[in-house]
C-alpha cells in the first residue's frame, strides 16, 4: 500500500507564488480528479489531527491543490465555528485563500476575515496573528482587482478601526485599476478614505477629495485639503488663509498651517509659530518646524529651547539646525556651554552647512569651556559634509593627551575620522577609553583592522570594551575570524553585541552549534531572531532556506520577517522564490513587500557597512539628564544592530553607516536601570 500512496501523492502539485504571480499546475481531467479526491482527503485527515503542525500542513495542502472543492474547504474553515480555530490556522488559511481570489467564495471569506468575523476570532481578543490575517486578507482583496473585493475594501474604510487601516494599506500597496467600486461603497466621508486616496496619489481621486473638503467633518475636510495640496492643487492655499483668519475649528487651522508650509507660501512661518505658542498644539507646531524648516522660525525656536527639556528640547535643536542661517548657528554655538543641551547642539551645529557654523566651530575650538564639544561638532562636520574645521587637528591631539577621559574619547574619535589608518593603533591601546572611542569608527578602518580585532582583540577584552570592539563583526569578512567560543560568550551575555555574534554563528551553521541556533531562532527577542535569519542567508547548509521558510510561516514581527526575506534573497533554493513571492504580494509590512519585490534571482549579499552616514546618540540618566555610561545597539538600514559603548560624556558617535533611519536600544546591564537614550533616530548622510 505504501508505494501506491506515494504514487498518488506525487500527483499533487503545489501551487507557488513567484514574483507575486500565482502559478497553478494543470493536468488531464483524470489527474485533476485524482488530485482532488485523494489530495483533499489527505488534507482533511491532517486537519483532524491533534497536532497544530499537522493541521497547518493540511490547510497548506488544500491551498496547493487549489481545486474548487479544496478552496471550499478553506472557506468553510474560516466560517464561524469552522475548523480554523487557532490564530495560526486562520493566518495560514487566509494565505492559502489569497492564492485563489479568482473564486468568488474565497473573496467573500477574505472579506469576512477583514471584518473580524472569521471562525472563533470574532469572540476572542484578536491576537497578533489575527491582525496579520486581517491585513493579509485586505492585500489579497486589493490585489485581485475584482469589483466585489474592492467594494469590500471601500466598505471597510467607512468606520475607524483595524479593518480601515488594513484597507488603506492594501489599496496603496495594490492600486485599483478602477476606483469606482471603492468610492461607490465608501459613502460615509471618513479620514480613512481620505488617507487611502492621499496614499494613492491618483488624480482620479481629485473630484472626490474636492467634495470631501466641502462636506466632511472638520477632520475629514482638513485631511482632504492636505491631500489635494499633495496632488498639486494650490487652490487650497487661499482656502487655508480663510481658515486661519476666520477662527475655523482647530483641525482646519492645523491643516492650513501644514498646507502653507507644503506650498512654501507667505504666512507659513507665522502659522507654525502660532501653533508653537499654544501649549495644546506645541508638538504639532514643532513637527511642522522640522518638516518645513525656515530661518523665520529661529527666534521662536530659540525662545522655547531654553525652557524645554528631554526629547522636546532635542527636537527644537534639530529644528534650529534644519532652519539654517547665521542666527541659528549662533544659537547652537552658544549652547555648547550648556551642560544639558550642549551635546545635542554640537551635533546639529556640526551638520549645518554654511560659513556661519564653520566659523562658530573654529571659534569655539579655541575656548576651553567648549573645546571638547566643538571638536565633536568638527568631527561630525568632517563625516557629513567632508569639511575639515580650521585648527581642529592640533586640538584633537591635545584632547587625546588630556587627563580628562571625556577629552581623550573625543580626541581619539576625531583623529580616527581624520586619519583612519590610526584606528589600528588606537584599538590596541592600553587606555580603554581610547579603545572604545576608536572602535566606534571601525567601519571606516581598512578591512584588515576589522579582521585583526575580531580574531585577536575580542578574545582578550571584557565589559564595555568588548562590546565596543564587537562592532568588528559587522566588517565584511571579519566575523569569520572571530573564535566560536567568543561568539558564544557574546550571545550568552545578552548584551548589545549579542545580535551580531548570533549572526556570525548562524553564518557558520556548524553542527555543534545547531541546537543553540535553533533556540535563538525561536528566541523571545526579535533582534536575535532577525540576526540568526540574516546569518542563515550565508549558511552553506542545504536546509538553511527551509529553516528560514519555517521561520517566516508564523513570524509576527515585521523586523524578523524582513531579515528572513533579505536572507532568502541571496539563496537559490526553490523555497526562497516561494516565500519571496508570497511576501511580495501579501506581507502586511510595506518594507517587507518592497524587499521581496526587488528579488530577481540569488545575488551576493550587499556590504552593509563602510558607507557615509553617521549616528549620534547621547545617553543620559533619566533622573537628571546627566551623561550615563551604557552600551547601545544601533539598528541601521539593512537590519544590523551595531554595538557601541558611550564615551565618558555619554555620547555615542558611530560612523560609516548606510543612509536611512536608525533605531536605538540601551542594552540592559547591571546598575544601569536608569539610563535612557535621546536622539535615537538622528542620522545624517552626505
XYZ file of C-alpha atoms in Angstrom:
686
model
C 0.000 0.000 0.000
C 2.808 2.447 0.686
C 4.083 2.593 -2.914
C 0.528 3.196 -4.125
C 0.107 6.084 -1.671
C 3.381 7.567 -2.841
C 2.310 7.352 -6.466
C -0.980 9.084 -5.758
C 0.693 11.727 -3.624
C 3.052 12.552 -6.470
C 0.048 13.769 -8.465
C -0.425 16.652 -6.013
C 1.443 19.589 -7.488
C 1.889 22.572 -5.178
C 0.836 25.981 -6.414
C 3.532 28.553 -5.818
C 3.912 32.291 -5.910
C 6.843 33.703 -7.818
C 7.145 37.488 -8.076
C 3.544 37.815 -6.927
C 2.056 35.650 -9.732
C 0.086 32.538 -8.859
C 1.281 29.506 -10.824
C -1.160 26.603 -10.835
C -0.260 23.220 -12.253
C -2.735 21.878 -14.815
C -3.061 18.319 -15.991
C -5.542 15.971 -17.537
C -9.059 15.665 -16.185
C -8.115 12.299 -14.757
C -5.097 13.592 -12.895
C -7.076 16.581 -11.599
C -9.822 14.289 -10.386
C -7.345 12.029 -8.616
C -5.594 15.020 -7.103
C -8.894 16.399 -5.858
C -10.162 13.134 -4.473
C -7.092 11.853 -2.711
C -5.441 15.191 -2.037
C -8.429 16.765 -0.292
C -8.967 13.586 1.680
C -5.373 13.586 2.857
C -5.635 17.287 3.758
C -8.810 16.630 5.760
C -7.063 13.824 7.622
C -4.282 16.210 8.555
C -6.857 18.835 9.533
C -8.430 16.456 12.055
C -5.118 15.865 13.831
C -4.486 16.858 17.433
C -1.192 18.381 16.269
C -1.283 22.047 15.279
C 1.641 21.452 12.913
C -0.292 18.711 11.111
C -3.411 20.866 10.872
C -1.395 23.702 9.334
C 0.047 21.261 6.807
C -3.488 20.225 5.924
C -4.507 23.827 5.234
C -1.413 24.394 3.123
C -2.136 21.236 1.162
C -5.647 22.469 0.386
C -4.201 25.698 -0.951
C -1.683 23.810 -3.050
C -4.382 21.589 -4.552
C -6.448 24.635 -5.464
C -9.475 22.855 -6.898
C -12.968 24.255 -6.201
C -13.502 21.540 -3.628
C -10.231 22.359 -1.860
C -10.970 26.086 -1.881
C -14.421 25.400 -0.436
C -12.799 23.518 2.449
C -10.632 26.553 3.176
C -13.653 28.860 3.028
C -15.555 26.662 5.467
C -12.564 26.514 7.804
C -12.831 30.289 8.231
C -16.578 30.365 8.865
C -17.809 30.950 12.445
C -17.386 27.612 14.191
C -15.173 26.381 11.369
C -12.069 24.235 11.606
C -9.605 27.150 11.777
C -9.978 27.761 15.488
C -6.434 28.841 16.372
C -4.899 32.136 15.179
C -2.151 30.153 13.456
C -4.749 28.225 11.458
C -6.609 31.377 10.489
C -3.447 33.031 9.189
C -2.417 30.011 7.107
C -5.950 29.577 5.745
C -6.043 33.242 4.706
C -2.662 32.961 2.972
C -3.865 29.942 1.058
C -7.130 31.609 0.039
C -5.114 34.627 -1.103
C -3.804 32.412 -3.920
C -7.338 31.770 -5.180
C -9.101 35.140 -5.338
C -10.460 34.213 -8.772
C -13.016 32.268 -6.696
C -15.920 34.443 -5.501
C -16.352 32.338 -2.372
C -12.707 32.893 -1.474
C -13.168 36.655 -1.837
C -16.244 36.617 0.393
C -14.340 34.642 3.029
C -11.454 37.106 2.902
C -13.896 39.993 3.286
C -15.285 38.326 6.431
C -11.756 37.969 7.801
C -11.110 41.659 7.112
C -14.214 42.486 9.122
C -13.058 40.303 12.017
C -15.787 37.710 11.518
C -13.749 34.602 10.779
C -14.139 31.411 12.798
C -13.903 31.923 16.556
C -11.834 35.100 16.136
C -14.995 37.176 16.460
C -15.479 36.091 20.072
C -11.821 36.238 21.133
C -9.401 39.044 21.793
C -7.625 39.283 18.435
C -4.021 38.106 18.529
C -1.061 39.470 16.594
C -1.558 36.646 14.103
C -5.243 37.566 13.688
C -4.151 41.105 12.874
C -1.718 39.680 10.308
C -4.524 37.575 8.842
C -6.832 40.582 8.515
C -4.175 42.683 6.800
C -3.239 39.771 4.541
C -6.890 39.381 3.593
C -7.090 43.071 2.688
C -3.993 42.794 0.491
C -5.407 39.751 -1.273
C -8.686 41.554 -1.959
C -6.896 44.622 -3.326
C -4.571 42.520 -5.474
C -7.496 40.621 -7.003
C -8.874 43.840 -8.574
C -12.325 42.204 -8.540
C -15.153 44.775 -8.169
C -16.730 42.978 -5.210
C -13.348 42.768 -3.464
C -12.715 46.493 -3.973
C -16.226 47.211 -2.720
C -15.418 45.285 0.470
C -12.361 47.457 0.975
C -14.410 50.600 0.381
C -16.924 49.461 2.998
C -14.104 48.855 5.477
C -12.953 52.469 5.048
C -16.227 53.854 6.413
C -15.542 53.169 10.096
C -12.318 53.753 12.046
C -10.521 50.692 13.312
C -8.206 47.882 12.310
C -10.187 46.996 9.195
C -9.997 50.561 7.887
C -6.256 50.726 8.467
C -5.799 47.399 6.691
C -7.919 48.543 3.759
C -5.965 51.809 3.449
C -2.635 49.996 3.315
C -3.914 47.366 0.888
C -5.254 49.879 -1.623
C -1.966 51.765 -1.585
C 0.033 48.527 -1.952
C -2.076 47.269 -4.881
C -3.644 50.372 -6.504
C -7.032 49.656 -8.108
C -7.273 49.942 -11.874
C -10.838 51.107 -11.285
C -11.556 53.273 -8.243
C -15.305 53.352 -8.726
C -16.155 50.229 -6.654
C -14.227 51.695 -3.711
C -15.837 55.131 -3.986
C -19.322 53.698 -4.541
C -19.305 51.785 -1.253
C -17.326 54.241 0.909
C -20.364 56.506 1.215
C -19.591 57.836 4.695
C -16.869 60.514 4.484
C -14.003 59.292 6.644
C -10.391 60.125 7.389
C -9.504 56.561 6.378
C -10.960 57.117 2.912
C -9.010 60.355 2.558
C -5.770 58.727 3.718
C -6.235 55.931 1.198
C -6.807 58.396 -1.630
C -3.889 60.503 -0.428
C -1.622 57.452 -0.354
C -2.616 56.512 -3.900
C -1.627 59.968 -5.160
C -4.052 59.369 -8.013
C -5.574 62.245 -9.995
C -8.745 60.149 -10.355
C -9.414 60.952 -6.704
C -9.321 64.714 -7.342
C -13.085 65.327 -7.586
C -13.851 63.129 -4.581
C -11.299 64.965 -2.454
C -12.716 68.347 -3.506
C -16.169 67.176 -2.446
C -14.816 65.979 0.911
C -13.247 69.371 1.592
C -16.769 70.825 1.453
C -18.979 68.185 3.084
C -16.926 66.234 5.601
C -16.304 66.719 9.300
C -13.507 69.159 10.200
C -11.066 66.247 10.459
C -12.093 64.882 7.049
C -12.052 68.312 5.416
C -8.603 69.004 6.842
C -7.156 65.702 5.606
C -8.752 66.141 2.179
C -7.327 69.645 1.773
C -3.814 68.405 2.597
C -4.251 65.516 0.136
C -5.365 67.926 -2.593
C -2.274 70.033 -1.968
C -0.091 66.975 -2.421
C -1.885 66.339 -5.726
C -0.792 69.806 -6.841
C -3.998 71.768 -6.261
C -2.726 75.013 -4.743
C -6.218 76.495 -4.606
C -6.035 75.116 -1.074
C -3.550 77.870 -0.168
C -6.219 80.563 -0.359
C -8.661 78.304 1.447
C -6.053 77.880 4.208
C -5.757 81.602 4.680
C -9.540 81.854 5.080
C -9.484 79.110 7.696
C -6.771 80.926 9.643
C -8.476 84.314 9.510
C -11.956 83.048 10.396
C -11.037 81.196 13.584
C -12.116 77.903 11.985
C -12.152 74.663 14.022
C -8.684 73.640 15.138
C -8.260 70.673 12.723
C -8.752 73.116 9.835
C -6.279 75.638 11.245
C -3.674 72.916 11.719
C -4.254 71.761 8.142
C -3.956 75.367 6.987
C -0.535 75.712 8.609
C 0.530 72.428 7.052
C -0.667 73.456 3.588
C 1.097 76.835 3.732
C 4.298 75.048 4.766
C 3.961 72.472 1.980
C 3.439 75.243 -0.568
C 6.234 77.432 0.880
C 3.612 80.168 0.861
C 3.692 83.523 2.606
C 2.484 83.221 6.180
C 3.679 79.633 6.666
C 6.140 80.566 9.424
C 3.547 82.718 11.238
C 1.058 79.848 11.204
C 3.662 77.445 12.583
C 4.690 79.896 15.322
C 1.032 80.309 16.320
C 0.875 76.564 16.930
C 4.147 76.617 18.889
C 2.758 79.328 21.153
C -0.348 77.303 22.007
C 0.653 74.700 24.639
C -2.058 72.331 23.420
C -0.650 72.276 19.881
C 3.041 72.881 20.520
C 4.076 69.410 19.353
C 2.211 69.834 16.061
C 3.948 73.163 15.520
C 7.295 71.526 16.265
C 6.544 68.775 13.764
C 5.871 71.425 11.115
C 9.074 73.272 12.035
C 11.010 70.053 11.445
C 9.207 69.228 8.202
C 9.297 72.737 6.722
C 12.376 74.499 8.132
C 12.713 78.253 7.760
C 15.085 80.902 9.176
C 11.939 82.849 10.128
C 11.286 80.241 12.823
C 14.645 80.669 14.565
C 13.677 83.334 17.166
C 10.669 81.323 18.334
C 12.612 78.044 18.390
C 15.446 79.671 20.350
C 12.974 81.037 22.901
C 11.366 77.666 23.506
C 14.577 75.609 23.587
C 15.750 77.411 26.718
C 12.600 76.419 28.615
C 12.302 72.835 27.348
C 13.961 69.579 28.296
C 14.297 65.975 27.202
C 13.272 64.896 23.729
C 11.266 68.091 23.180
C 14.429 70.166 23.627
C 16.291 67.775 21.310
C 13.672 68.246 18.608
C 13.816 72.019 18.977
C 17.593 71.874 18.480
C 17.069 69.702 15.407
C 14.592 72.258 14.044
C 17.155 75.025 14.629
C 19.764 73.020 12.764
C 17.429 72.453 9.837
C 16.349 76.100 9.761
C 19.912 77.142 8.974
C 21.371 80.610 8.726
C 23.711 82.674 10.858
C 21.274 83.254 13.711
C 20.561 79.526 14.146
C 24.293 78.725 14.069
C 24.985 81.325 16.745
C 22.227 79.935 18.989
C 23.594 76.388 18.686
C 27.171 77.514 19.257
C 26.180 79.382 22.413
C 24.555 76.216 23.752
C 27.831 74.252 23.620
C 28.454 75.534 27.148
C 25.098 74.163 28.359
C 25.619 71.001 30.426
C 22.280 69.521 29.368
C 21.844 70.669 25.776
C 25.454 71.037 24.651
C 25.977 67.543 23.234
C 22.863 67.692 21.063
C 23.616 71.262 19.967
C 27.103 70.154 18.855
C 25.671 67.505 16.570
C 23.281 69.879 14.806
C 25.891 72.623 14.565
C 28.301 70.148 13.002
C 25.935 69.031 10.278
C 24.635 72.507 9.371
C 26.036 73.680 6.006
C 27.302 77.207 5.517
C 30.073 79.571 6.556
C 28.446 80.667 9.834
C 28.536 77.248 11.569
C 32.077 76.620 10.287
C 33.149 79.963 11.762
C 31.422 79.254 15.075
C 33.051 75.813 15.381
C 36.502 77.265 14.704
C 35.888 79.962 17.308
C 34.669 77.505 19.958
C 37.660 75.194 19.394
C 39.746 77.954 20.921
C 37.668 78.237 24.102
C 38.487 75.799 26.961
C 34.848 75.646 28.116
C 33.550 74.410 24.739
C 36.662 72.864 23.168
C 35.597 69.219 23.504
C 32.088 69.647 22.110
C 33.396 71.917 19.354
C 35.808 69.106 18.445
C 32.906 66.684 18.322
C 30.977 69.110 16.103
C 34.024 69.349 13.832
C 34.160 65.533 13.667
C 30.527 65.376 12.584
C 31.185 68.107 10.011
C 34.039 66.110 8.502
C 31.878 62.965 8.317
C 28.716 64.582 6.985
C 29.932 67.476 4.849
C 33.517 66.469 4.166
C 34.770 69.795 5.591
C 37.710 69.960 7.982
C 37.496 72.709 10.589
C 40.334 75.191 10.892
C 42.933 74.171 13.504
C 40.984 71.051 14.505
C 43.914 68.606 14.255
C 46.120 70.167 16.990
C 43.052 70.487 19.218
C 42.279 66.782 18.771
C 45.889 65.830 19.529
C 45.735 67.938 22.675
C 42.465 66.293 23.754
C 43.998 62.853 23.220
C 46.759 63.710 25.735
C 44.347 65.115 28.336
C 43.902 63.726 31.841
C 40.143 64.050 31.320
C 38.718 60.759 29.974
C 35.927 62.517 28.057
C 38.535 64.679 26.307
C 40.585 61.610 25.323
C 37.499 59.949 23.879
C 36.643 62.993 21.765
C 40.258 63.241 20.591
C 40.512 59.571 19.627
C 37.205 59.646 17.750
C 38.080 62.799 15.848
C 41.575 61.607 14.865
C 40.129 58.230 13.784
C 37.825 60.081 11.415
C 40.549 62.383 10.085
C 43.142 59.592 9.794
C 41.514 56.119 9.577
C 44.956 54.481 9.372
C 45.450 55.371 13.049
C 42.440 53.294 14.167
C 44.561 50.122 14.372
C 46.883 51.752 16.895
C 44.051 53.227 18.911
C 42.136 49.933 19.311
C 45.353 48.282 20.547
C 45.852 50.993 23.188
C 46.052 50.152 26.887
C 43.619 53.007 27.552
C 40.112 51.514 27.349
C 38.600 54.966 26.840
C 40.648 55.391 23.658
C 39.909 51.822 22.538
C 36.145 52.276 22.846
C 36.227 55.661 21.108
C 38.228 54.340 18.147
C 36.088 51.190 17.970
C 33.100 53.330 17.027
C 34.994 54.172 13.803
C 35.917 50.586 12.864
C 33.691 50.717 9.785
C 35.970 53.455 8.407
C 39.180 51.498 9.044
C 40.999 49.343 6.495
C 39.266 45.950 6.427
C 42.248 44.060 7.804
C 41.821 46.049 11.025
C 38.341 44.576 11.481
C 39.718 41.079 10.994
C 42.522 41.719 13.483
C 40.069 42.974 16.095
C 37.709 40.022 15.586
C 40.482 37.432 15.725
C 42.794 38.835 18.393
C 41.348 41.653 20.470
C 37.830 40.368 21.117
C 39.219 37.342 22.925
C 41.143 39.496 25.404
C 38.718 42.371 26.003
C 35.914 42.465 28.554
C 32.911 44.523 29.616
C 32.035 47.623 27.644
C 35.333 47.490 25.741
C 34.481 44.038 24.413
C 31.038 45.303 23.381
C 32.550 48.258 21.520
C 35.128 46.088 19.731
C 32.411 43.650 18.672
C 31.479 46.209 16.004
C 34.260 44.480 14.021
C 31.797 41.623 13.424
C 29.950 43.950 11.017
C 33.055 44.414 8.840
C 32.691 42.144 5.784
C 34.793 39.024 6.255
C 35.858 39.838 9.813
C 33.174 37.760 11.520
C 34.690 34.616 10.014
C 37.870 35.205 12.011
C 36.270 35.517 15.450
C 36.708 32.429 17.671
C 33.491 30.468 18.108
C 33.889 30.459 21.888
C 33.972 34.278 21.848
C 30.809 34.424 19.744
C 29.013 32.019 22.071
C 30.048 34.098 25.080
C 28.794 37.306 23.443
C 25.452 35.683 22.644
C 25.211 34.315 26.160
C 25.839 37.741 27.669
C 22.607 39.067 26.157
C 24.233 42.468 25.660
C 24.386 44.867 22.748
C 26.865 42.665 20.860
C 24.718 39.520 21.105
C 22.773 40.065 17.823
C 25.920 40.481 15.680
C 27.511 37.460 17.353
C 24.357 35.417 16.678
C 24.540 36.413 13.009
C 28.168 35.265 12.818
C 27.309 31.921 14.445
C 24.385 31.366 12.083
C 26.547 32.048 9.032
C 28.814 29.205 10.174
C 25.780 26.991 10.887
C 28.094 24.384 12.365
C 26.670 21.098 13.576
C 27.932 21.591 17.098
C 26.003 24.856 17.433
C 22.854 23.780 15.559
C 20.815 23.266 18.720
C 21.842 26.679 20.068
C 20.963 28.336 16.753
C 17.526 26.740 16.740
C 16.981 28.100 20.263
C 17.981 31.575 19.090
C 15.711 31.346 16.047
C 12.847 30.701 18.498
C 14.015 33.339 20.986
C 11.580 35.802 22.530
C 13.969 38.573 21.423
C 13.109 39.608 17.838
C 16.566 41.216 17.453
C 18.203 37.820 17.975
C 15.750 36.035 15.678
C 16.399 38.592 12.942
C 20.177 38.288 13.153
C 20.115 34.492 13.122
C 17.993 34.746 9.967
C 20.482 37.151 8.361
C 23.303 34.759 9.213
C 21.495 31.754 7.759
C 21.380 33.599 4.448
C 25.136 32.954 4.213
C 24.980 29.367 5.513
C 26.437 26.657 3.291
C 23.988 24.092 4.649
C 21.335 22.937 2.168
C 18.491 23.068 4.685
C 19.066 26.724 5.626
C 16.397 28.010 3.225
C 13.878 25.518 4.611
C 14.565 26.685 8.146
C 14.093 30.292 7.050
C 10.830 29.381 5.306
C 9.614 27.713 8.506
C 10.601 30.823 10.436
C 8.615 33.109 8.140
C 5.492 30.957 8.380
C 4.155 32.309 11.682
C 6.577 35.142 12.441
C 4.649 38.053 13.983
C 7.435 40.658 13.963
C 7.978 42.606 10.721
C 11.665 43.216 11.528
C 12.265 39.462 11.657
C 10.231 38.815 8.500
C 12.287 41.487 6.738
C 15.502 39.774 7.859
C 14.207 36.426 6.570
C 13.346 37.983 3.210
C 16.795 39.558 2.956
C 18.411 36.233 3.820
C 16.371 34.270 1.277
C 17.081 36.817 -1.462
C 20.712 35.663 -1.616
C 19.880 31.958 -1.768
C 18.987 29.817 -4.774
C 16.711 27.112 -3.340
C 13.170 26.900 -4.807
C 11.690 27.629 -1.404
C 13.380 31.044 -1.494
C 11.386 32.142 -4.530
C 8.217 30.691 -2.993
C 8.494 32.709 0.214
C 9.669 35.857 -1.569
C 6.703 35.720 -3.926
C 4.309 35.286 -1.019
C 5.916 38.170 0.880
C 5.975 40.486 -2.160
C 2.235 40.108 -2.657
C 0.776 39.611 0.793
C 3.107 40.570 3.635
C 1.332 43.259 5.680
C 4.532 45.277 6.178
C 5.436 47.636 3.315
C 9.202 47.297 3.885
C 8.988 43.511 3.709
C 6.945 43.657 0.495
C 9.411 46.094 -1.059
C 12.425 43.939 -0.178
C 10.762 40.810 -1.536
C 9.638 42.587 -4.710
C 13.219 43.538 -5.543
C 14.201 39.868 -5.799
C 15.169 38.874 -9.352
C 17.311 35.873 -8.510
C 20.017 34.996 -5.994
C 22.793 37.561 -5.727
C 25.709 38.123 -3.362
C 24.778 39.853 -0.129
C 25.480 43.564 -0.289
C 28.047 45.023 2.070
C 26.111 46.505 4.998
C 28.834 48.855 6.113
C 31.618 51.288 5.154
C 29.229 53.947 3.882
C 28.893 57.663 4.526
C 26.296 58.312 7.227
C 26.712 58.945 10.945
C 24.562 58.259 14.009
C 24.823 60.398 17.144
C 23.173 59.213 20.346
C 23.587 60.991 23.699
C 22.720 58.581 26.528
C 21.573 60.293 29.701
C 20.396 59.432 33.186
C 16.617 59.563 33.301
C 16.765 61.272 36.691
C 18.978 64.283 35.943
C 19.786 64.287 32.184
C 23.463 63.801 33.031
C 25.652 61.524 30.871
C 25.150 57.827 31.552
C 27.681 55.026 30.994
C 25.951 52.418 28.867
C 26.183 50.165 25.868
C 23.749 50.529 22.992
C 22.625 48.568 19.955
C 22.017 50.790 16.927
C 19.870 49.181 14.236
C 20.798 50.564 10.811
C 19.264 50.157 7.335
C 19.979 46.602 6.244
C 18.894 45.226 9.609
C 22.163 45.005 11.531
C 22.198 46.027 15.199
C 25.607 47.605 15.726
C 27.047 47.628 19.276
C 28.737 50.638 20.824
C 29.710 51.962 24.242
C 29.181 55.535 25.376
C 32.111 57.860 25.893
C 32.522 59.336 29.399
C 30.432 62.336 28.279
C 27.565 59.983 27.363
C 27.914 60.344 23.587
C 27.854 57.509 21.049
C 29.108 58.543 17.611
C 29.001 55.755 15.015
C 30.317 56.419 11.526
C 30.474 54.627 8.180
C 26.787 53.683 8.242
C 24.314 53.197 5.387
C 21.951 56.132 4.986
C 18.459 55.996 6.452
C 16.722 55.999 9.830
C 18.358 54.323 12.798
C 16.784 52.847 15.932
C 18.467 52.505 19.285
C 18.008 50.445 22.376
C 20.080 50.816 25.508
C 21.378 47.368 26.324
C 20.209 46.024 29.672
C 23.087 45.966 32.147
C 23.534 45.741 35.878
C 23.473 49.086 37.698
C 22.178 50.906 34.608
C 18.448 50.664 35.078
C 18.021 54.430 34.937
C 19.843 55.030 31.631
C 17.800 56.306 28.713
C 18.781 57.309 25.205
C 17.990 60.512 23.415
C 18.276 61.169 19.712
C 17.500 57.576 18.773
C 16.594 58.322 15.172
C 19.177 61.001 14.425
C 21.297 60.166 11.480
C 22.755 62.184 8.660
C 24.263 61.175 5.361
C 26.002 63.166 2.702
